[in-house]
Coordinates of C-alpha atoms in Angstrom, one line a residue:
M1 CA -52.2 61.2 -79.8
P2 CA -51.1 60.5 -76.2
T3 CA -48.0 62.2 -74.9
L4 CA -45.0 60.2 -73.7
R5 CA -45.5 61.2 -70.1
A6 CA -49.2 60.0 -70.2
L7 CA -48.1 56.7 -71.5
C8 CA -50.4 53.5 -70.5
S9 CA -65.0 36.6 -78.1
V10 CA -63.7 34.0 -80.4
P11 CA -60.2 32.6 -79.9
L12 CA -58.0 34.3 -82.5
L13 CA -55.8 31.3 -82.9
L14 CA -58.8 29.4 -84.3
A15 CA -59.8 32.3 -86.4
L16 CA -56.4 32.9 -88.0
L17 CA -55.1 29.3 -88.1
G18 CA -58.2 27.3 -88.5
P19 CA -58.5 23.7 -89.9
G20 CA -56.5 23.3 -93.0
T21 CA -54.7 26.6 -92.7
T22 CA -50.9 26.7 -93.3
P23 CA -49.0 28.6 -90.6
L24 CA -47.4 31.8 -91.7
P25 CA -43.7 31.6 -92.6
R26 CA -41.2 32.4 -89.8
E27 CA -37.5 32.9 -89.8
P28 CA -35.4 33.6 -91.8
H29 CA -37.9 35.9 -93.5
L30 CA -37.1 39.6 -93.1
T31 CA -39.8 42.3 -92.9
P32 CA -39.1 45.7 -94.3
A33 CA -38.7 47.2 -90.8
A34 CA -35.9 44.8 -89.9
S35 CA -33.1 47.1 -90.9
Y36 CA -34.7 50.0 -89.0
L37 CA -34.7 48.3 -85.6
P38 CA -31.0 49.0 -84.7
R39 CA -31.8 52.7 -84.8
L40 CA -33.9 52.4 -81.7
V41 CA -30.7 51.4 -79.9
A42 CA -28.1 53.6 -81.8
M43 CA -30.3 56.7 -82.0
G44 CA -32.9 56.2 -79.3
G45 CA -30.5 55.2 -76.6
A46 CA -32.4 52.0 -75.7
P47 CA -30.3 49.2 -74.2
T48 CA -32.3 46.6 -76.3
A49 CA -35.2 46.7 -78.7
A50 CA -37.4 44.1 -80.4
F51 CA -40.4 43.9 -82.7
L52 CA -42.8 41.2 -84.0
A53 CA -44.5 41.8 -87.3
R54 CA -47.2 39.7 -88.8
R55 CA -49.0 39.9 -92.1
A56 CA -51.7 37.4 -93.0
S57 CA -52.1 38.1 -96.7
S58 CA -50.1 39.0 -99.8
A59 CA -46.6 37.6 -99.0
P60 CA -47.5 36.6 -95.5
Y61 CA -45.0 36.4 -92.7
D62 CA -44.6 36.3 -88.9
T63 CA -41.2 37.5 -87.9
F64 CA -39.4 38.5 -84.7
R65 CA -36.3 40.6 -84.7
S66 CA -34.2 42.0 -81.8
T67 CA -31.1 44.0 -81.2
G68 CA -29.1 44.1 -78.0
P69 CA -28.6 41.4 -75.4
N70 CA -31.2 39.5 -73.4
I71 CA -34.5 40.5 -75.2
R72 CA -36.5 37.5 -76.4
R73 CA -39.8 36.9 -78.2
A74 CA -41.4 35.2 -75.2
D75 CA -40.5 37.9 -72.7
R76 CA -43.2 39.4 -70.5
F77 CA -42.9 43.2 -70.2
R78 CA -45.0 46.1 -68.9
A79 CA -47.3 47.4 -71.6
G80 CA -48.4 50.7 -69.9
S81 CA -51.3 52.5 -71.5
I82 CA -52.0 49.7 -73.9
T83 CA -54.1 48.7 -70.9
K84 CA -56.6 51.3 -72.1
T85 CA -57.5 49.4 -75.2
F86 CA -58.4 46.4 -73.1
V87 CA -60.5 48.5 -70.8
A88 CA -62.3 50.2 -73.7
T89 CA -63.0 46.8 -75.3
V90 CA -64.8 45.6 -72.1
V91 CA -66.8 48.8 -71.9
L92 CA -67.8 48.5 -75.5
Q93 CA -68.8 44.9 -75.0
L94 CA -71.0 45.9 -72.0
A95 CA -72.6 48.6 -74.3
G96 CA -73.2 45.9 -76.9
E97 CA -74.9 43.8 -74.2
G98 CA -77.2 46.7 -73.2
R99 CA -75.7 46.9 -69.7
L100 CA -74.7 50.5 -70.2
R101 CA -74.9 53.2 -72.8
L102 CA -71.9 55.3 -74.0
S103 CA -74.2 58.3 -73.6
D104 CA -74.7 57.6 -69.9
P105 CA -73.4 60.4 -67.6
V106 CA -70.8 59.1 -65.1
D107 CA -73.0 60.3 -62.3
R108 CA -75.7 57.8 -63.3
L109 CA -73.4 54.9 -62.5
L110 CA -71.0 56.5 -59.9
P111 CA -73.2 59.2 -58.2
G112 CA -71.2 62.0 -56.6
L113 CA -67.8 60.6 -57.6
I114 CA -66.9 63.5 -59.9
R115 CA -67.8 66.8 -58.3
G116 CA -65.6 69.8 -57.5
N117 CA -63.5 72.6 -59.0
G118 CA -65.8 72.7 -62.0
N119 CA -65.6 69.0 -62.7
D120 CA -69.1 67.5 -62.8
G121 CA -69.9 63.9 -63.5
R122 CA -73.5 64.8 -64.4
R123 CA -72.1 66.4 -67.6
I124 CA -69.4 63.8 -68.5
T125 CA -70.5 60.8 -70.5
L126 CA -68.8 57.4 -70.7
H127 CA -68.0 58.2 -74.3
A128 CA -66.1 61.3 -73.2
L129 CA -64.1 59.2 -70.8
L130 CA -63.2 56.7 -73.6
D131 CA -62.0 59.3 -76.1
H132 CA -60.5 61.8 -73.6
T133 CA -62.9 64.6 -74.2
S134 CA -64.1 64.7 -70.6
G135 CA -61.8 67.5 -69.5
L136 CA -60.9 65.6 -66.3
P137 CA -57.4 66.6 -65.2
D138 CA -54.8 63.9 -65.3
Y139 CA -54.0 62.6 -61.9
T140 CA -50.4 62.0 -63.0
A141 CA -50.0 65.8 -63.0
V142 CA -50.5 65.7 -59.2
T143 CA -48.9 62.4 -58.3
P144 CA -45.8 60.8 -59.9
A145 CA -46.5 59.9 -63.5
H146 CA -45.1 56.4 -63.2
P147 CA -45.4 53.7 -60.5
A148 CA -42.6 53.7 -57.9
P149 CA -40.0 50.9 -57.9
A150 CA -40.8 48.0 -55.6
G151 CA -39.8 48.8 -52.0
A152 CA -40.4 52.5 -52.3
R153 CA -42.1 54.1 -49.3
A154 CA -44.8 55.8 -51.3
A155 CA -48.2 54.1 -51.0
P156 CA -49.9 53.2 -54.3
V157 CA -52.7 55.4 -55.5
S158 CA -56.1 53.7 -55.8
A159 CA -58.6 54.5 -58.5
A160 CA -60.7 56.5 -56.1
D161 CA -57.7 58.3 -54.8
A162 CA -56.6 59.1 -58.4
V163 CA -59.9 60.7 -59.1
R164 CA -59.8 62.7 -55.9
L165 CA -56.3 63.9 -56.8
A166 CA -57.5 64.9 -60.2
L167 CA -60.4 66.9 -58.8
T168 CA -58.0 69.2 -56.9
R169 CA -57.5 70.9 -60.3
R170 CA -60.0 72.5 -62.6
P171 CA -61.1 70.8 -65.9
T172 CA -58.7 70.9 -68.8
D173 CA -59.8 73.5 -71.3
V174 CA -58.4 72.5 -74.7
P175 CA -59.8 73.8 -78.0
G176 CA -61.5 70.9 -79.7
G177 CA -62.0 69.1 -76.4
Y178 CA -59.4 66.3 -76.6
A179 CA -57.0 66.1 -73.7
Y180 CA -55.4 62.8 -72.9
S181 CA -55.9 62.0 -69.2
N182 CA -55.2 58.8 -67.3
T183 CA -58.0 59.8 -64.9
N184 CA -60.6 58.9 -67.6
Y185 CA -59.6 55.2 -67.5
A186 CA -59.3 55.1 -63.7
V187 CA -63.0 56.1 -63.7
L188 CA -63.8 53.5 -66.4
G189 CA -62.3 50.8 -64.2
L190 CA -64.7 51.8 -61.5
V191 CA -67.6 51.9 -64.0
I192 CA -66.8 48.3 -65.0
R193 CA -67.0 47.2 -61.3
R194 CA -70.3 49.1 -60.8
V195 CA -71.9 47.5 -63.8
T196 CA -70.6 43.9 -63.5
G197 CA -69.9 43.5 -59.8
H198 CA -66.4 42.4 -60.7
D199 CA -63.0 44.2 -60.9
Y200 CA -62.0 45.4 -64.3
A201 CA -59.1 43.0 -64.3
D202 CA -61.4 40.0 -63.8
E203 CA -63.6 41.2 -66.7
I204 CA -60.6 41.6 -69.0
R205 CA -59.4 38.1 -68.1
R206 CA -62.8 36.6 -68.7
R207 CA -63.7 38.5 -71.9
V208 CA -60.4 39.0 -73.6
I209 CA -57.4 37.2 -72.1
T210 CA -59.0 33.7 -71.8
P211 CA -61.0 33.6 -75.1
L212 CA -57.9 34.8 -77.1
R213 CA -55.5 32.5 -75.2
L214 CA -53.2 35.4 -74.3
T215 CA -51.1 33.2 -72.0
G216 CA -48.4 35.8 -71.5
T217 CA -50.8 38.6 -70.5
S218 CA -51.8 39.5 -67.0
L219 CA -53.0 42.3 -64.8
P220 CA -50.7 42.0 -61.8
G221 CA -52.5 44.0 -59.1
A222 CA -50.1 44.3 -56.2
R223 CA -47.6 41.9 -57.6
T224 CA -44.3 43.7 -58.1
A225 CA -42.3 41.1 -60.1
L226 CA -42.7 40.3 -63.7
P227 CA -43.7 36.7 -64.5
P228 CA -41.0 34.6 -66.1
P229 CA -39.6 34.7 -68.7
H230 CA -38.7 38.4 -68.7
G231 CA -35.8 40.7 -69.3
R232 CA -35.1 43.9 -67.3
G233 CA -36.4 47.4 -67.4
F234 CA -34.3 50.6 -67.1
T235 CA -34.8 54.3 -66.5
R236 CA -32.3 57.0 -67.2
D237 CA -31.1 59.4 -64.6
P238 CA -32.0 62.9 -65.8
V239 CA -28.9 64.4 -64.3
D240 CA -26.0 62.1 -65.3
G241 CA -27.8 60.0 -67.9
A242 CA -26.9 56.7 -66.2
L243 CA -29.4 53.8 -66.6
H244 CA -30.9 52.3 -63.4
E245 CA -32.8 49.1 -63.3
V246 CA -36.5 49.3 -62.4
T247 CA -37.8 45.9 -63.4
A248 CA -39.7 45.3 -60.2
L249 CA -42.3 48.0 -59.3
D250 CA -45.7 48.3 -57.8
P251 CA -48.1 48.9 -60.7
R252 CA -51.2 49.8 -58.7
T253 CA -50.8 53.5 -59.3
A254 CA -51.2 52.8 -63.0
G255 CA -54.3 50.6 -62.5
A256 CA -56.8 50.6 -65.3
A257 CA -54.8 53.3 -67.1
G258 CA -51.7 51.2 -67.4
E259 CA -50.9 48.1 -65.3
L260 CA -51.0 45.4 -68.1
I261 CA -48.2 42.9 -68.6
S262 CA -48.0 41.2 -71.9
T263 CA -45.8 39.8 -74.7
L264 CA -45.2 40.7 -78.4
D265 CA -47.2 37.7 -79.6
D266 CA -50.1 38.4 -77.3
L267 CA -50.4 42.1 -78.2
N268 CA -50.3 41.3 -81.9
R269 CA -53.0 38.7 -81.4
F270 CA -55.2 41.0 -79.4
Y271 CA -55.1 43.9 -81.8
A272 CA -55.6 41.6 -84.8
A273 CA -58.7 40.2 -83.1
L274 CA -60.0 43.6 -82.1
L275 CA -59.5 45.3 -85.5
G276 CA -60.7 42.2 -87.2
G277 CA -64.1 42.4 -85.5
R278 CA -63.6 39.3 -83.3
L279 CA -64.2 41.0 -80.0
L280 CA -66.8 43.6 -80.8
I281 CA -70.1 43.5 -82.8
P282 CA -70.1 45.9 -85.8
T283 CA -71.8 48.8 -84.0
Q284 CA -69.3 48.8 -81.2
L285 CA -66.3 48.3 -83.6
A286 CA -67.5 51.4 -85.6
A287 CA -67.7 53.3 -82.3
L288 CA -64.1 52.2 -81.4
L289 CA -62.8 53.7 -84.6
D290 CA -64.9 56.9 -84.7
T291 CA -62.6 59.9 -84.1
T292 CA -65.2 62.6 -84.9
A293 CA -65.3 64.0 -81.4
T294 CA -61.5 64.3 -81.3
H295 CA -61.1 65.6 -84.9
G296 CA -59.2 62.5 -85.9
L297 CA -56.8 62.3 -82.9
Y298 CA -58.3 59.4 -80.9
G299 CA -61.1 56.8 -81.1
L300 CA -62.3 54.8 -78.0
G301 CA -59.1 53.4 -76.5
V302 CA -57.2 53.4 -79.8
Y303 CA -55.8 56.1 -82.1
P304 CA -55.0 56.3 -85.8
Q305 CA -51.8 57.2 -87.5
R306 CA -51.7 58.0 -91.2
L307 CA -48.4 57.0 -92.7
S308 CA -46.4 58.5 -95.6
C309 CA -47.9 56.1 -98.1
G310 CA -51.5 56.9 -97.1
V311 CA -52.0 53.8 -95.0
T312 CA -53.7 54.3 -91.7
V313 CA -52.8 52.1 -88.8
W314 CA -54.6 51.8 -85.5
G315 CA -53.4 51.0 -82.0
H316 CA -51.9 52.4 -78.9
N317 CA -48.6 53.0 -77.1
G318 CA -47.6 52.3 -73.6
H319 CA -45.0 54.1 -71.5
I320 CA -44.4 53.1 -68.0
T321 CA -41.3 52.9 -65.7
G322 CA -38.7 50.8 -67.5
S323 CA -40.7 50.1 -70.7
H324 CA -42.0 51.6 -73.9
V325 CA -44.1 49.6 -76.3
R326 CA -46.3 50.4 -79.4
T327 CA -48.7 48.1 -81.2
V328 CA -50.5 49.1 -84.5
A329 CA -52.6 47.2 -87.0
T330 CA -54.3 47.9 -90.3
R331 CA -58.1 48.1 -90.2
G332 CA -59.2 44.5 -90.4
G333 CA -56.2 43.3 -88.4
G334 CA -54.4 41.6 -91.3
H335 CA -51.1 43.4 -90.8
V336 CA -49.9 44.1 -87.2
L337 CA -46.7 45.1 -85.5
T338 CA -45.6 45.5 -81.9
Y339 CA -42.2 46.9 -81.0
R340 CA -40.8 47.4 -77.5
V341 CA -37.7 48.8 -75.8
D342 CA -36.6 48.1 -72.2
T343 CA -36.5 51.7 -71.1
D344 CA -38.9 54.5 -70.6
S345 CA -36.2 56.9 -71.7
L346 CA -36.2 56.4 -75.5
A347 CA -34.9 59.6 -77.3
G348 CA -36.7 60.8 -80.4
T349 CA -39.5 58.4 -80.0
E350 CA -42.0 60.0 -82.4
E351 CA -39.6 60.3 -85.2
L352 CA -38.2 56.8 -84.7
E353 CA -41.7 55.3 -84.5
R354 CA -42.8 57.0 -87.7
G355 CA -39.8 55.7 -89.6
L356 CA -40.3 52.1 -88.2
L357 CA -44.0 52.1 -89.2
D358 CA -43.4 53.6 -92.6
A359 CA -40.7 50.9 -93.2
E360 CA -43.1 48.1 -92.1
F361 CA -46.4 49.2 -93.6
C362 CA -45.4 51.3 -96.6
A363 CA -42.4 49.4 -98.1
R364 CA -42.9 46.4 -100.2
A365 CA -42.2 43.2 -98.3
P366 CA -39.4 41.0 -99.5
T367 CA -40.3 37.5 -100.8
G368 CA -37.4 35.6 -99.4

């Protein structure tokens, strides 16, 4: 599972709410996780927190809850490493179209890019980039892990620069081969451009955002401001614990590893469509969920979490300056939840997330 520091087509609306379908009930229905949400503020130290849960079968519901001021369902926010699932979806679609193979070595598509200090693109496949078994060092270990606030003097790190920074270190040697690295997805962004002739952001818009009508989702490039409506993002000073606003920032350092902006509704819609087989053909969907190479830790741009009741959910988290977000869905996409806080400094994140997900996916939903 990614560490906190490392953390970044058929329209779903028609598929889920087709002709003659009754919309899912909204407020005042409570999901089982509603009573857990305040702990993200009280125990985690987040200024505000919110989640959106949706279940399409057996006591269906579609419910938003928030705690703290100025956090709304329609808000745009930075989604960090959830970007990786979008990038992986495009790569898998290209594989399904026969335009690349996951077994291709990086050097076949980007000759000479990865060479040095024991790193060798001739021995690293696209599959190894997707599931973080490439051994490529994480460029965020060399440059700041998160983008700088807008107006900072530091220049943004391009994808090619990120790779060069990573190659100043030797490959990561981890038993079992899995080592989460943002560099993998910086390279995949370059692969998409090489294969399609278009930037990865353009391909994500064309293949995912537009077909699914993700109207609150964007890849900002050099734009430092969040599109309206949006709240604010905060980071906590490690010395005195004070919160500082970091809403505006240059996301180009995050790039294909973490620049995405989205909303609660859009992320739920995306993961429901992805896990429901609406974006990938069966062969590619099976590859997405295959964790064999990582011994159950990570698929291709998604990772599983087995809950206390035996249910396994799939998704990703995103951790970027001023924001932390997590989306998970059951296999098939029938039950999905996204939660977010407006800080990158949430305390006890793993424990709080486990409790929230257990409450949502394991407890019996109320009927009123």
